[in-house]
mmCIF file of C-alpha atoms in Angstrom:
data_model
loop_
_atom_site.group_PDB
_atom_site.id
_atom_site.type_symbol
_atom_site.label_atom_id
_atom_site.label_comp_id
_atom_site.label_asym_id
_atom_site.label_seq_id
_atom_site.Cartn_x
_atom_site.Cartn_y
_atom_site.Cartn_z
ATOM 1 C CA MET A 201 -46.576 -0.914 14.452
ATOM 2 C CA ASN A 202 -45.617 -4.002 12.779
ATOM 3 C CA PHE A 203 -43.927 -2.623 10.071
ATOM 4 C CA SER A 204 -41.694 -0.123 12.607
ATOM 5 C CA TYR A 205 -40.871 -3.556 14.205
ATOM 6 C CA ASN A 206 -39.848 -5.507 11.523
ATOM 7 C CA VAL A 207 -37.822 -2.705 10.050
ATOM 8 C CA ARG A 208 -35.918 -2.830 13.504
ATOM 9 C CA ILE A 209 -35.591 -6.467 13.304
ATOM 10 C CA ILE A 210 -34.024 -6.314 9.646
ATOM 11 C CA ALA A 211 -31.704 -3.653 10.954
ATOM 12 C CA LEU A 212 -30.524 -5.492 13.923
ATOM 13 C CA SER A 213 -30.064 -8.605 11.988
ATOM 14 C CA VAL A 214 -28.057 -6.551 9.289
ATOM 15 C CA THR A 215 -25.896 -5.146 11.997
ATOM 16 C CA ILE A 216 -25.148 -8.585 13.570
ATOM 17 C CA SER A 217 -24.266 -10.026 10.117
ATOM 18 C CA LEU A 218 -22.013 -7.381 9.443
ATOM 19 C CA GLY A 219 -20.376 -7.858 12.659
ATOM 20 C CA ALA A 220 -20.117 -11.461 12.139
ATOM 21 C CA ILE A 221 -18.238 -10.775 9.134
ATOM 22 C CA ALA A 222 -15.870 -8.267 10.059
ATOM 23 C CA GLN A 223 -15.011 -10.634 13.207
ATOM 24 C CA ALA A 224 -14.490 -13.486 10.462
ATOM 25 C CA THR A 225 -12.191 -11.484 8.406
ATOM 26 C CA THR A 226 -10.085 -10.430 11.135
ATOM 27 C CA ALA A 227 -9.476 -13.665 12.397
ATOM 28 C CA LYS A 228 -8.692 -15.010 8.878
ATOM 29 C CA ALA A 229 -6.217 -11.846 9.083
ATOM 30 C CA ALA A 230 -4.890 -13.068 12.302
ATOM 31 C CA GLU A 231 -4.149 -16.364 10.984
ATOM 32 C CA THR A 232 -1.661 -15.411 8.374
ATOM 33 C CA GLU A 233 1.820 -14.034 8.979
ATOM 34 C CA THR A 234 4.320 -13.273 6.185
ATOM 35 C CA LEU A 235 8.053 -13.806 6.111
ATOM 36 C CA LEU A 236 10.112 -12.171 3.391
ATOM 37 C CA VAL A 237 13.237 -13.810 2.244
ATOM 38 C CA ALA A 238 15.679 -14.014 -0.659
ATOM 39 C CA GLY A 239 17.109 -17.071 -1.605
ATOM 40 C CA GLY A 240 18.208 -16.978 -4.987
ATOM 41 C CA CYS A 241 16.225 -17.886 -8.193
ATOM 42 C CA PHE A 242 12.427 -16.780 -6.741
ATOM 43 C CA TRP A 243 10.775 -19.660 -8.760
ATOM 44 C CA CYS A 244 12.696 -22.449 -6.698
ATOM 45 C CA VAL A 245 12.092 -20.713 -3.160
ATOM 46 C CA GLU A 246 8.535 -20.573 -4.249
ATOM 47 C CA SER A 247 8.569 -24.224 -5.076
ATOM 48 C CA ASP A 248 10.235 -25.313 -2.014
ATOM 49 C CA PHE A 249 7.843 -23.389 0.596
ATOM 50 C CA GLU A 250 4.394 -24.030 -1.262
ATOM 51 C CA SER A 251 5.111 -27.655 -0.002
ATOM 52 C CA VAL A 252 5.282 -26.983 3.336
ATOM 53 C CA LYS A 253 2.192 -27.734 5.521
ATOM 54 C CA GLY A 254 0.858 -24.116 6.907
ATOM 55 C CA VAL A 255 2.458 -22.272 4.162
ATOM 56 C CA LYS A 256 -0.740 -20.553 2.171
ATOM 57 C CA GLU A 257 1.056 -19.206 -0.575
ATOM 58 C CA VAL A 258 4.459 -17.767 -1.639
ATOM 59 C CA ILE A 259 4.776 -14.777 -4.170
ATOM 60 C CA SER A 260 7.970 -14.138 -6.166
ATOM 61 C CA GLY A 261 9.117 -10.674 -6.327
ATOM 62 C CA PHE A 262 11.704 -8.396 -5.397
ATOM 63 C CA ALA A 263 12.802 -6.321 -2.383
ATOM 64 C CA GLY A 264 15.759 -4.228 -0.777
ATOM 65 C CA GLY A 265 16.214 -1.948 -3.568
ATOM 66 C CA THR A 266 15.799 1.727 -4.592
ATOM 67 C CA VAL A 267 13.759 1.680 -7.648
ATOM 68 C CA LYS A 268 9.899 1.436 -7.428
ATOM 69 C CA ASN A 269 7.962 -1.340 -9.235
ATOM 70 C CA PRO A 270 11.171 -2.831 -10.919
ATOM 71 C CA THR A 271 10.719 -4.964 -13.795
ATOM 72 C CA TYR A 272 12.608 -8.455 -13.731
ATOM 73 C CA LYS A 273 14.699 -7.194 -16.564
ATOM 74 C CA GLN A 274 15.777 -4.104 -14.829
ATOM 75 C CA VAL A 275 16.718 -6.371 -11.758
ATOM 76 C CA THR A 276 18.446 -8.835 -13.235
ATOM 77 C CA ALA A 277 20.475 -6.359 -15.284
ATOM 78 C CA GLY A 278 21.826 -4.976 -12.124
ATOM 79 C CA GLY A 279 21.907 -1.533 -10.336
ATOM 80 C CA THR A 280 18.659 -1.378 -8.779
ATOM 81 C CA GLY A 281 19.874 -3.012 -5.323
ATOM 82 C CA HIS A 282 16.949 -5.344 -5.490
ATOM 83 C CA TYR A 283 17.074 -9.034 -4.515
ATOM 84 C CA GLU A 284 14.956 -11.737 -6.113
ATOM 85 C CA ALA A 285 12.715 -12.336 -3.134
ATOM 86 C CA ALA A 286 9.728 -14.657 -1.995
ATOM 87 C CA GLN A 287 7.053 -13.570 0.451
ATOM 88 C CA ILE A 288 5.931 -16.548 2.351
ATOM 89 C CA GLN A 289 2.271 -16.488 3.799
ATOM 90 C CA PHE A 290 1.930 -18.935 6.553
ATOM 91 C CA ASP A 291 -0.431 -20.007 9.210
ATOM 92 C CA PRO A 292 1.695 -19.950 12.685
ATOM 93 C CA ALA A 293 -0.947 -22.182 14.112
ATOM 94 C CA VAL A 294 0.307 -24.776 11.840
ATOM 95 C CA VAL A 295 4.210 -23.959 10.930
ATOM 96 C CA SER A 296 6.259 -21.636 13.139
ATOM 97 C CA LEU A 297 8.350 -18.772 12.152
ATOM 98 C CA ASP A 298 11.319 -20.728 13.832
ATOM 99 C CA GLN A 299 10.695 -23.729 11.560
ATOM 100 C CA LEU A 300 10.453 -21.711 8.454
ATOM 101 C CA LEU A 301 13.663 -19.748 9.158
ATOM 102 C CA SER A 302 15.386 -23.323 10.071
ATOM 103 C CA MET A 303 14.347 -24.451 6.657
ATOM 104 C CA TYR A 304 15.227 -21.527 4.729
ATOM 105 C CA PHE A 305 18.794 -21.426 5.811
ATOM 106 C CA ARG A 306 18.996 -25.611 4.548
ATOM 107 C CA SER A 307 17.253 -24.689 1.276
ATOM 108 C CA VAL A 308 20.167 -22.552 0.364
ATOM 109 C CA ASP A 309 23.858 -21.787 0.248
ATOM 110 C CA PRO A 310 24.275 -19.289 2.923
ATOM 111 C CA THR A 311 27.814 -19.160 2.641
ATOM 112 C CA ASP A 312 28.052 -17.669 -0.882
ATOM 113 C CA ALA A 313 28.127 -13.922 -0.987
ATOM 114 C CA GLY A 314 27.946 -13.697 -4.820
ATOM 115 C CA GLY A 315 24.704 -15.113 -5.758
ATOM 116 C CA GLN A 316 23.128 -18.963 -5.562
ATOM 117 C CA PHE A 317 24.610 -21.781 -7.673
ATOM 118 C CA CYS A 318 24.732 -21.119 -11.275
ATOM 119 C CA ASP A 319 23.028 -17.693 -10.740
ATOM 120 C CA ARG A 320 25.334 -15.049 -10.031
ATOM 121 C CA GLY A 321 25.246 -11.420 -9.296
ATOM 122 C CA ASP A 322 23.752 -9.008 -6.440
ATOM 123 C CA SER A 323 20.098 -9.774 -7.530
ATOM 124 C CA TYR A 324 20.560 -13.597 -6.638
ATOM 125 C CA ARG A 325 22.099 -12.896 -2.919
ATOM 126 C CA THR A 326 20.338 -14.490 0.041
ATOM 127 C CA ALA A 327 19.125 -12.331 2.789
ATOM 128 C CA ILE A 328 16.031 -12.228 5.157
ATOM 129 C CA PHE A 329 14.090 -9.133 5.521
ATOM 130 C CA ALA A 330 12.796 -8.851 9.243
ATOM 131 C CA LYS A 331 9.706 -6.839 9.221
ATOM 132 C CA ASP A 332 9.776 -6.500 13.061
ATOM 133 C CA ALA A 333 11.807 -6.881 16.058
ATOM 134 C CA VAL A 334 10.384 -10.231 16.739
ATOM 135 C CA GLN A 335 11.190 -11.544 13.448
ATOM 136 C CA LYS A 336 14.847 -9.805 13.543
ATOM 137 C CA ALA A 337 15.544 -11.589 16.802
ATOM 138 C CA ALA A 338 14.342 -15.355 15.477
ATOM 139 C CA ALA A 339 16.296 -14.701 12.191
ATOM 140 C CA THR A 340 19.298 -13.457 14.191
ATOM 141 C CA GLN A 341 18.944 -16.746 16.390
ATOM 142 C CA ALA A 342 17.968 -19.024 13.495
ATOM 143 C CA LYS A 343 21.317 -18.031 11.556
ATOM 144 C CA ALA A 344 23.692 -18.488 14.781
ATOM 145 C CA GLN A 345 21.921 -22.087 14.851
ATOM 146 C CA ALA A 346 22.287 -22.698 11.603
ATOM 147 C CA GLN A 347 26.021 -21.683 11.444
ATOM 148 C CA ALA A 348 26.900 -23.918 14.358
ATOM 149 C CA ALA A 349 25.346 -26.856 12.760
ATOM 150 C CA LEU A 350 26.988 -26.065 9.379
ATOM 151 C CA GLY A 351 30.434 -25.251 11.275
ATOM 152 C CA GLN A 352 30.958 -22.487 8.365
ATOM 153 C CA THR A 353 30.602 -18.594 8.254
ATOM 154 C CA ILE A 354 26.978 -17.826 7.292
ATOM 155 C CA VAL A 355 26.901 -14.618 5.133
ATOM 156 C CA THR A 356 23.253 -14.342 4.761
ATOM 157 C CA PRO A 357 22.460 -10.840 6.250
ATOM 158 C CA VAL A 358 19.296 -10.216 8.458
ATOM 159 C CA LEU A 359 17.963 -6.827 6.859
ATOM 160 C CA GLY A 360 14.987 -4.640 8.076
ATOM 161 C CA LYS A 361 11.675 -3.887 6.775
ATOM 162 C CA THR A 362 11.545 -3.071 3.050
ATOM 163 C CA THR A 363 8.938 -2.669 0.455
ATOM 164 C CA PHE A 364 8.108 -5.979 -1.494
ATOM 165 C CA TYR A 365 7.144 -5.637 -5.249
ATOM 166 C CA PRO A 366 5.378 -8.959 -6.426
ATOM 167 C CA ALA A 367 7.044 -9.771 -9.835
ATOM 168 C CA ASP A 368 4.286 -9.910 -13.060
ATOM 169 C CA ALA A 369 2.215 -12.889 -13.319
ATOM 170 C CA TYR A 370 4.877 -14.775 -15.817
ATOM 171 C CA HIS A 371 6.750 -15.421 -12.894
ATOM 172 C CA GLN A 372 4.037 -16.614 -10.708
ATOM 173 C CA ASP A 373 3.737 -20.427 -9.841
ATOM 174 C CA TYR A 374 6.270 -21.015 -12.716
ATOM 175 C CA TYR A 375 7.253 -24.314 -11.279
ATOM 176 C CA LYS A 376 3.967 -25.711 -11.688
ATOM 177 C CA SER A 377 2.408 -24.034 -14.883
ATOM 178 C CA SER A 378 1.444 -25.675 -17.703
ATOM 179 C CA GLU A 379 1.760 -22.918 -19.949
ATOM 180 C CA ARG A 380 3.992 -23.614 -22.907
ATOM 181 C CA LEU A 381 6.956 -21.627 -23.755
ATOM 182 C CA ALA A 382 7.857 -20.803 -27.606
ATOM 183 C CA PHE A 383 11.444 -20.694 -26.901
ATOM 184 C CA SER A 384 13.541 -21.259 -23.728
ATOM 185 C CA SER A 385 17.283 -21.718 -23.167
ATOM 186 C CA VAL A 386 16.257 -25.603 -22.114
ATOM 187 C CA GLY A 387 14.314 -26.380 -25.173
ATOM 188 C CA LEU A 388 11.717 -25.467 -27.426
ATOM 189 C CA ALA A 389 7.642 -25.254 -26.698
ATOM 190 C CA VAL A 390 8.151 -26.967 -23.384
ATOM 191 C CA LYS A 391 5.691 -26.310 -20.729
ATOM 192 C CA LYS A 392 7.013 -23.987 -17.836
ATOM 193 C CA SER A 393 7.042 -26.677 -15.389
ATOM 194 C CA VAL A 394 9.384 -28.694 -17.401
ATOM 195 C CA ALA A 395 11.661 -25.802 -18.282
ATOM 196 C CA TYR A 396 11.614 -25.241 -14.502
ATOM 197 C CA LYS A 397 12.882 -28.675 -13.621
ATOM 198 C CA ARG A 398 15.549 -28.805 -16.330
ATOM 199 C CA TYR A 399 16.932 -25.230 -15.168
ATOM 200 C CA ARG A 400 16.885 -26.181 -11.264
ATOM 201 C CA ASP A 401 18.671 -29.536 -12.432
ATOM 202 C CA GLY A 402 21.103 -27.788 -14.500
ATOM 203 C CA CYS A 403 21.812 -25.055 -11.989
ATOM 204 C CA GLY A 404 23.028 -27.498 -9.469
ATOM 205 C CA ARG A 405 20.593 -26.408 -6.576
ATOM 206 C CA ASP A 406 19.906 -29.654 -5.158
ATOM 207 C CA GLN A 407 23.344 -31.072 -5.334
ATOM 208 C CA ARG A 408 24.859 -28.205 -3.509
ATOM 209 C CA VAL A 409 22.302 -27.872 -0.850
ATOM 210 C CA LYS A 410 22.460 -31.403 -0.161
ATOM 211 C CA GLN A 411 26.312 -31.396 -0.142
ATOM 212 C CA LEU A 412 26.314 -28.426 2.474
ATOM 213 C CA TRP A 413 23.662 -29.715 4.715
ATOM 214 C CA GLY A 414 23.033 -33.553 3.781
ATOM 215 C CA SER A 415 19.966 -35.249 5.402
ATOM 216 C CA ALA A 416 19.169 -31.579 7.193
ATOM 217 C CA ALA A 417 18.164 -30.305 3.671
ATOM 218 C CA PRO A 418 14.478 -30.287 3.408
ATOM 219 C CA PHE A 419 13.777 -29.936 -0.146
ATOM 220 C CA THR A 420 16.477 -31.828 -2.040
ATOM 221 C CA HIS A 421 14.823 -34.215 -4.616
#
């Protein structure tokens, strides 16, 4: 009788524990939202938004094209229809969708339809990929507000939900990586973080954003 009782107690404890784990997992998932944007070089978008309080992670990748699981080489060569994109994972209790969208417009040149800064071509265009009606409405409103604040026509489209393909590990966290490159266009045997900074400075991203947005630009150095 005692053995049967103990078995029931153990079974009940296991059930309660599993329920608690499931609730915790659900709660954690509920605390994370995603926003998918294209803002030119995805290393730069990742660097910018991972500095925002409430953003948990930014993943560099590709979106909006017709080829499944595209490579970086395929996308930058053109013809796949993909944008370099960044999936921003954030806690809406800390930073809101509206705040992120406002920062997004003020971190790019939304008047440029041919690319961003020194990076030219379709894969470097800006765009917001709204995953639902709520995001579409918020993005459309943010675009109108940014256009009114800038006083120029914003060409960044608000597009619909699309498949996001993460880029390979080489491109993730590039801006802060201590991995050394054997060769790069900005020097020999330099860390990725150093190569990134030299690229960003040389590309004129911060200079152009600051020219457009002035003190409203959230990420200019």
